Coordinates of C-alpha atoms in Angstrom, one line a residue:
X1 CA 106.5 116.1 95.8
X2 CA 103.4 117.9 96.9
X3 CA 103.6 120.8 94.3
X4 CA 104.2 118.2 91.3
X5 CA 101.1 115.9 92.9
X6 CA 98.6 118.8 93.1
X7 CA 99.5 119.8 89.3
X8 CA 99.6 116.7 87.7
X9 CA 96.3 116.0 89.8
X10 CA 94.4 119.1 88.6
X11 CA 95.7 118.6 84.7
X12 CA 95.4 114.8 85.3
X13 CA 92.3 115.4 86.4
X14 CA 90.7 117.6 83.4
X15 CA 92.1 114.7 81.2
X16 CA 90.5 111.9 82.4
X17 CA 87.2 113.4 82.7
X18 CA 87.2 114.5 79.0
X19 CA 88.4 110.8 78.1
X20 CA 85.3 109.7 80.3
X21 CA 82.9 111.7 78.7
X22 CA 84.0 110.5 75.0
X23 CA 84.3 106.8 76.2
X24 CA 81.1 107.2 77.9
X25 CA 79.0 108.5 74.9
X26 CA 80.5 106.1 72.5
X27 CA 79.2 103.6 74.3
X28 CA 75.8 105.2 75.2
X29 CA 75.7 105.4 71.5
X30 CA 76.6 102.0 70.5
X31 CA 79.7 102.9 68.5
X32 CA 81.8 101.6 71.5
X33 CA 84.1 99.8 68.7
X34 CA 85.5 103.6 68.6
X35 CA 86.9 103.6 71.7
X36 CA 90.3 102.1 70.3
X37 CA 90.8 105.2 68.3
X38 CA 90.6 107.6 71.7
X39 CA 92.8 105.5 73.4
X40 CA 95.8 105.4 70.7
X41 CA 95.3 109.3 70.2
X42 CA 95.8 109.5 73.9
X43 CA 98.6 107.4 73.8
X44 CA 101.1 109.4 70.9
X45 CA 99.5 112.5 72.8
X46 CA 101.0 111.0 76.1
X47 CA 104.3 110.5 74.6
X48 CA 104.7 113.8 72.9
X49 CA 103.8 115.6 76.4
X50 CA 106.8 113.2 77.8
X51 CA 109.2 113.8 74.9
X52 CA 108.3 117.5 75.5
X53 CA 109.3 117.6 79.1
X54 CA 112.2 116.3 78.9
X55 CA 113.9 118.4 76.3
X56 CA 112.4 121.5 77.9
X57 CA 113.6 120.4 81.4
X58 CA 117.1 119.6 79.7
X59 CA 117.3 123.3 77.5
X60 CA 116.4 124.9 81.0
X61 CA 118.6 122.8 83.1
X62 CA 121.3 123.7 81.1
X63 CA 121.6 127.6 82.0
X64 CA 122.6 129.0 85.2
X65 CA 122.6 132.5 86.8
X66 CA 121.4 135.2 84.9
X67 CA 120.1 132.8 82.4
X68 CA 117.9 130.5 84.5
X69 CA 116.6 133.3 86.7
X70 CA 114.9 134.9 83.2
X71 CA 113.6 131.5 81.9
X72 CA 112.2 130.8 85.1
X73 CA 110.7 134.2 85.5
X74 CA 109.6 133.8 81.8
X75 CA 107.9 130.4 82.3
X76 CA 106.4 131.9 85.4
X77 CA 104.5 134.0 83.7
X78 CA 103.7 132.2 80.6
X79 CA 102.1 129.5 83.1
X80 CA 99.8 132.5 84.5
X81 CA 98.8 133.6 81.7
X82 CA 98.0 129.8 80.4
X83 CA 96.4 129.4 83.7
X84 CA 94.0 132.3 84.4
X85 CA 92.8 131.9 80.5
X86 CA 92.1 128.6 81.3
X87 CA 90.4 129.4 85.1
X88 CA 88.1 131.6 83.3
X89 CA 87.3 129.7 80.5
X90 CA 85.9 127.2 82.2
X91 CA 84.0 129.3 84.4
X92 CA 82.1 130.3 81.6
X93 CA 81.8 127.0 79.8
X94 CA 81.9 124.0 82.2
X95 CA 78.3 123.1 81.5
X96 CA 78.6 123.1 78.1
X97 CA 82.1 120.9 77.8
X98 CA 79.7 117.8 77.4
X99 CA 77.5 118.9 74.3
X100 CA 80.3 120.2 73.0
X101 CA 82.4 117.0 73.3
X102 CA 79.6 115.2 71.7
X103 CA 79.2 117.4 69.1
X104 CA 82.6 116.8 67.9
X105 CA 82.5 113.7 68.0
X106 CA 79.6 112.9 66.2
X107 CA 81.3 114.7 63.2
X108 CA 84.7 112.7 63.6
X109 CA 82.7 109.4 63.3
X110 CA 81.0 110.7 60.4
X111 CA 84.6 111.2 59.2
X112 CA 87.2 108.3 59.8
X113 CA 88.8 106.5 63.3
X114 CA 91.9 109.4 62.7
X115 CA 89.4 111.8 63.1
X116 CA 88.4 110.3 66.8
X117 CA 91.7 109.9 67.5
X118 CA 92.9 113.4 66.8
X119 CA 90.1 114.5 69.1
X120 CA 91.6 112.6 71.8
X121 CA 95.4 113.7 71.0
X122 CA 94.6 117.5 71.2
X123 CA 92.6 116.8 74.7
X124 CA 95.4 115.3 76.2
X125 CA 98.7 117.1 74.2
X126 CA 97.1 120.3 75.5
X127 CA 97.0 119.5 79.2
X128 CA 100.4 117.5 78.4
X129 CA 101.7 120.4 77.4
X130 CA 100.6 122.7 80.6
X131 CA 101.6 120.3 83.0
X132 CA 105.1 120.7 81.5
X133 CA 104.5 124.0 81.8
X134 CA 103.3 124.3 85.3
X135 CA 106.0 121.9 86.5
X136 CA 109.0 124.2 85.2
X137 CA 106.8 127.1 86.5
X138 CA 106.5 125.7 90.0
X139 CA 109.5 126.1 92.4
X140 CA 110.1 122.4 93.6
X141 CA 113.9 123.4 94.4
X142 CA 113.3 121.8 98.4
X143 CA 112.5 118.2 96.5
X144 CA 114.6 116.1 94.2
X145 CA 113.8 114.7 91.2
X146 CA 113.2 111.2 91.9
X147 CA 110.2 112.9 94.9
X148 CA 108.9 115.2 91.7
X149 CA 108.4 112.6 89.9
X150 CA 107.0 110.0 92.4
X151 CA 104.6 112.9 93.0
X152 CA 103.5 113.0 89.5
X153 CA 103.1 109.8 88.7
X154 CA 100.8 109.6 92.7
X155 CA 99.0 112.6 91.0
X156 CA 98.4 110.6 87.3
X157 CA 96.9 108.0 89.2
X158 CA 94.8 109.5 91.6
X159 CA 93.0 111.8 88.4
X160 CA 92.7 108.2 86.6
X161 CA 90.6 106.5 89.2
X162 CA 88.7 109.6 89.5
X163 CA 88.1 109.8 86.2
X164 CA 87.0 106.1 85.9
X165 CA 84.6 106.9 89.1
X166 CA 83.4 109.7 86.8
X167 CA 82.5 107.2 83.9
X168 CA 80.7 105.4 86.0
X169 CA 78.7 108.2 87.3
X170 CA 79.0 110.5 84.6
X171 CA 74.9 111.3 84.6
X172 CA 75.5 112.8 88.2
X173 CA 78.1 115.0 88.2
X174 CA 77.4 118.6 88.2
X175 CA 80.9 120.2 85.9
X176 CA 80.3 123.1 87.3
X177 CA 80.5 122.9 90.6
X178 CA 83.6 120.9 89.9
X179 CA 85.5 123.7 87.9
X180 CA 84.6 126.2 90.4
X181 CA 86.1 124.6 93.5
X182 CA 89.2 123.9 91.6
X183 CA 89.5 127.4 89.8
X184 CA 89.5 128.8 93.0
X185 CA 92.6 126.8 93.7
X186 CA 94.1 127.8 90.9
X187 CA 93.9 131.0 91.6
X188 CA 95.9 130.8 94.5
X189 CA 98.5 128.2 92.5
X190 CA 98.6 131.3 89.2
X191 CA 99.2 133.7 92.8
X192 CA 102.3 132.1 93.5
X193 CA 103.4 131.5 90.5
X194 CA 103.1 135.4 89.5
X195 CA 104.6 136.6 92.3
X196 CA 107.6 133.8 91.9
X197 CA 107.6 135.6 88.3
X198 CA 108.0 139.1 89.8
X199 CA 110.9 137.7 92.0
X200 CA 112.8 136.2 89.6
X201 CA 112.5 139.4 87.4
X202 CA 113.8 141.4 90.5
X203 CA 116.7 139.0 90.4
X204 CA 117.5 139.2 86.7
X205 CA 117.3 143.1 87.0
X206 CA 119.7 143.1 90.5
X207 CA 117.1 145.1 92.1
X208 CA 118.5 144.8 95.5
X209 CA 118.8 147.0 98.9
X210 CA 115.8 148.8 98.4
X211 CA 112.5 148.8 100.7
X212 CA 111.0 146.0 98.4
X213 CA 113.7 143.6 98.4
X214 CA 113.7 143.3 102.2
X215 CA 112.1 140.2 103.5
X216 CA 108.6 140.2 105.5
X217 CA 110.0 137.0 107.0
X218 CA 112.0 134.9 107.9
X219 CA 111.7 131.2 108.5
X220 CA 114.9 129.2 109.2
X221 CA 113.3 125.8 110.1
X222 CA 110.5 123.4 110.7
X223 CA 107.9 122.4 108.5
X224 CA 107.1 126.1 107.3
X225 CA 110.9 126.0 105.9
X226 CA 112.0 122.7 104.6
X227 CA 110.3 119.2 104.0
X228 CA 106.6 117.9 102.5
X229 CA 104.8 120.8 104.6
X230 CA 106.6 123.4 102.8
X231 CA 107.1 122.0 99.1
X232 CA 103.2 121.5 99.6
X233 CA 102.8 124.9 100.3
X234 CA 105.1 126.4 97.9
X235 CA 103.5 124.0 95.5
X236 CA 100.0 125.4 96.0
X237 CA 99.9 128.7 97.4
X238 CA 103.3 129.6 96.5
X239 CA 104.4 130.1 100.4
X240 CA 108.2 131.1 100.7
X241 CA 110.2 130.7 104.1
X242 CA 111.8 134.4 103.3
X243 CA 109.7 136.4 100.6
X244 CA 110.7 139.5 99.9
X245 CA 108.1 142.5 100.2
X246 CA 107.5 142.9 96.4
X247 CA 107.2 139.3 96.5
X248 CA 104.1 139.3 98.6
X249 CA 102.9 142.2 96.9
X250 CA 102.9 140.9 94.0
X251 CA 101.0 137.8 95.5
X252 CA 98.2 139.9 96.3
X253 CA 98.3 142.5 93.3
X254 CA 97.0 139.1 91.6
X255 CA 94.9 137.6 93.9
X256 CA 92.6 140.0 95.1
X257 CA 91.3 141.6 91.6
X258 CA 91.6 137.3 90.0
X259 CA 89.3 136.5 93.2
X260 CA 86.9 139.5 92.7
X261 CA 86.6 139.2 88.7
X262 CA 85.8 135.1 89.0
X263 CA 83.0 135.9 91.8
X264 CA 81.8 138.6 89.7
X265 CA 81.6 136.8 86.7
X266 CA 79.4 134.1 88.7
X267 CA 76.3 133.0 87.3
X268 CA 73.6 134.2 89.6
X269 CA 71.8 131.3 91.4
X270 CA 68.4 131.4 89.2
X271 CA 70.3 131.3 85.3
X272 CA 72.2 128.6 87.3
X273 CA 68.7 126.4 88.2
X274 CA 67.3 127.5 84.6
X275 CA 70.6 126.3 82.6
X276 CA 70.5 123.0 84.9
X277 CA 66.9 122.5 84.2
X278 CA 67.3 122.9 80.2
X279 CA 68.1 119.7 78.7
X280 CA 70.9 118.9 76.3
X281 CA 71.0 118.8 72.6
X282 CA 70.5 115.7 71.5
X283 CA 72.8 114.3 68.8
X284 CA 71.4 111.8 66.1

C-alpha cells in the first residue's frame, strides 16, 4: 500500500497541478466556458491510463519464472529511464511549466474546444501512462491487490485536494522549489528501482554462488521485513529484508552520480532571484 500511495501521489500530484494551472488561467482570462473541454480530455485520458493497466498487468501476470523475472527487470529499467528524464527535465524547466501551459493554450482556443481538450488528454495519458509504469516497476509482492489499490486510489485523492489547494493559491507557489524536493525523492524511488532491475537480471542470467549474489543482510522479521513499514520502504527507497551485494551496489552505482549531477546542475542562488524577479509573458 505505501509504495502504490507515494507513486500515485507524486504522478497524481503533477496532474492535478497542470489541471490547476489550465483551469486557473481560463478563468483569469474569462474563457472559463472552456473549462468543460479540459475536464472531458481528462476524463478519456483517465480511462485510457485504466484500460492500459489492466491489460499490461494481465500480459505480465500471465508469465512466470524465467519470463516474469525479464519483464520485471525490463519494466524496471524502462521506469528509470522514464523517471530520471523526467527528474531532470523538470529541474531545468519547472519555472517555465506555467508560460508554457499558457502559451498552448491560447493557441488551442484560437483553434476549437478539441484542441483544449487534447491538451488536457496528453497531460494526464502521459502521467497515466507512468504510473502504470511505475506500479509494474515497483515491487509491492508483501501487499495484495485489494491494499495496492486502496493505496492508489488514498494517493489520487490526496494529489486532488492538493491540487485544488494549488488553484486556489496558484499566485504563491514557487514550482520550483516544489519539483526539487520531490526529484530528490525520486531519485531515491529510480535507486531502487535500478537496483531491483539489476536483480532481476542476475536472476534471469542464474548468476548465483558468486561474491555478488551473497546477501549484506538478512532480516527475518519485524517491521524492516514484512507489513506497511517495509512495503513503504521498498516502495520508496527500494529497501529489501535480504539484498544481495550487487543489489546494493547497484543502488549506489545510481544514486551517488543521479545525486551529484541534479546538485550540479542547480541554478546558483542569484540566476534563481533574477529568473524569480523577471516577470512572465503576458498572453493577449
Amino acid at each position: 500500500m505505501g509504495s502504490s500511495f507515494l507513486i500515485t501521489l507524486r504522478e497524481g500530484l503533477e496532474i492535478a497541478l497542470v489541471l490547476a494551472i489550465i483551469v486557473a488561467y481560463l478563468h483569469k482570462t474569462g474563457r472559463g466556458d472552456r473549462v468543460g473541454s479540459v475536464w472531458a480530455g481528462s476524463a478519456v485520458a483517465a480511462v485510457v491510463s485504466v484500460i492500459t493497466g489492466f491489460i499490461f498487468y494481465r500480459v505480465v501476470g500471465e508469465f512466470e519464472g524465467k519470463w516474469e523475472q525479464f519483464i520485471e527487470g525490463t519494466l524496471a529499467f524502462a521506469a528509470v529511464g522514464v523517471l530520471t528524464w523526467m527528474i531532470f527535465w523538470m529541474r531545468g524547466n519547472a519555472r517555465g511549466i506555467k508560460s508554457e501551459l499558457h502559451g498552448k493554450i491560447d493557441a488551442a482556443i484560437d483553434g476549437s474546444g478539441a484542441a483544449l481538450g487534447a491538451i488536457a488528454f496528453v497531460a494526464v495519458a502521459r502521467e497515466g501512462f507512468e504510473t502504470v509504469l511505475f506500479l509494474l516497476g515497483a515491487e509491492t509482492s508483501s501487499a495484495s491487490g485489494v491494499e495496492v489499490v486502496i493505496g492508489g486510489l488514498l494517493g489520487l485523492a490526496v494529489a486532488a485536494v492538493l491540487g485544488f489547494l494549488f488553484y486556489l493559491g496558484s499566485d504563491r507557489v514557487d514550482l520550483r522549489k516544489f519539483f526539487n524536493w520531490t526529484g530528490l525523492l525520486l531519485i531515491l524511488f529510480a535507486a531502487g528501482l535500478f537496483a531491483k532491475g539489476v536483480h532481476e537480471f542476475r536472476e534471469f542470467f542464474e548468476f548465483e554462488g558468486a561474491w555478488y549474489s551473497d546477501p549484506v543482510w538478512e532480516i527475518t522479521s519485524g517491521p524492516l521485513a514484512e507489513g506497511w513499514t517495509y512495503d513503504f520502504l521498498k516502495g520508496l527507497f527500494g529497501w529489501s529484508s535480504d539484498p544481495e551485494r550487487i543489489r546494493v551496489a547497484a543502488y549506489f552505482a545510481f544514486l551517488v552520480p543521479a545525486l551529484w549531477f541534479y546538485f550540479k546542475g542547480a541554478p546558483k542562488p542569484a540566476v534563481v532571484a533574477q529568473q524569480a524577479s523577471a516577470p512572465e509573458p503576458v498572453n493577449a
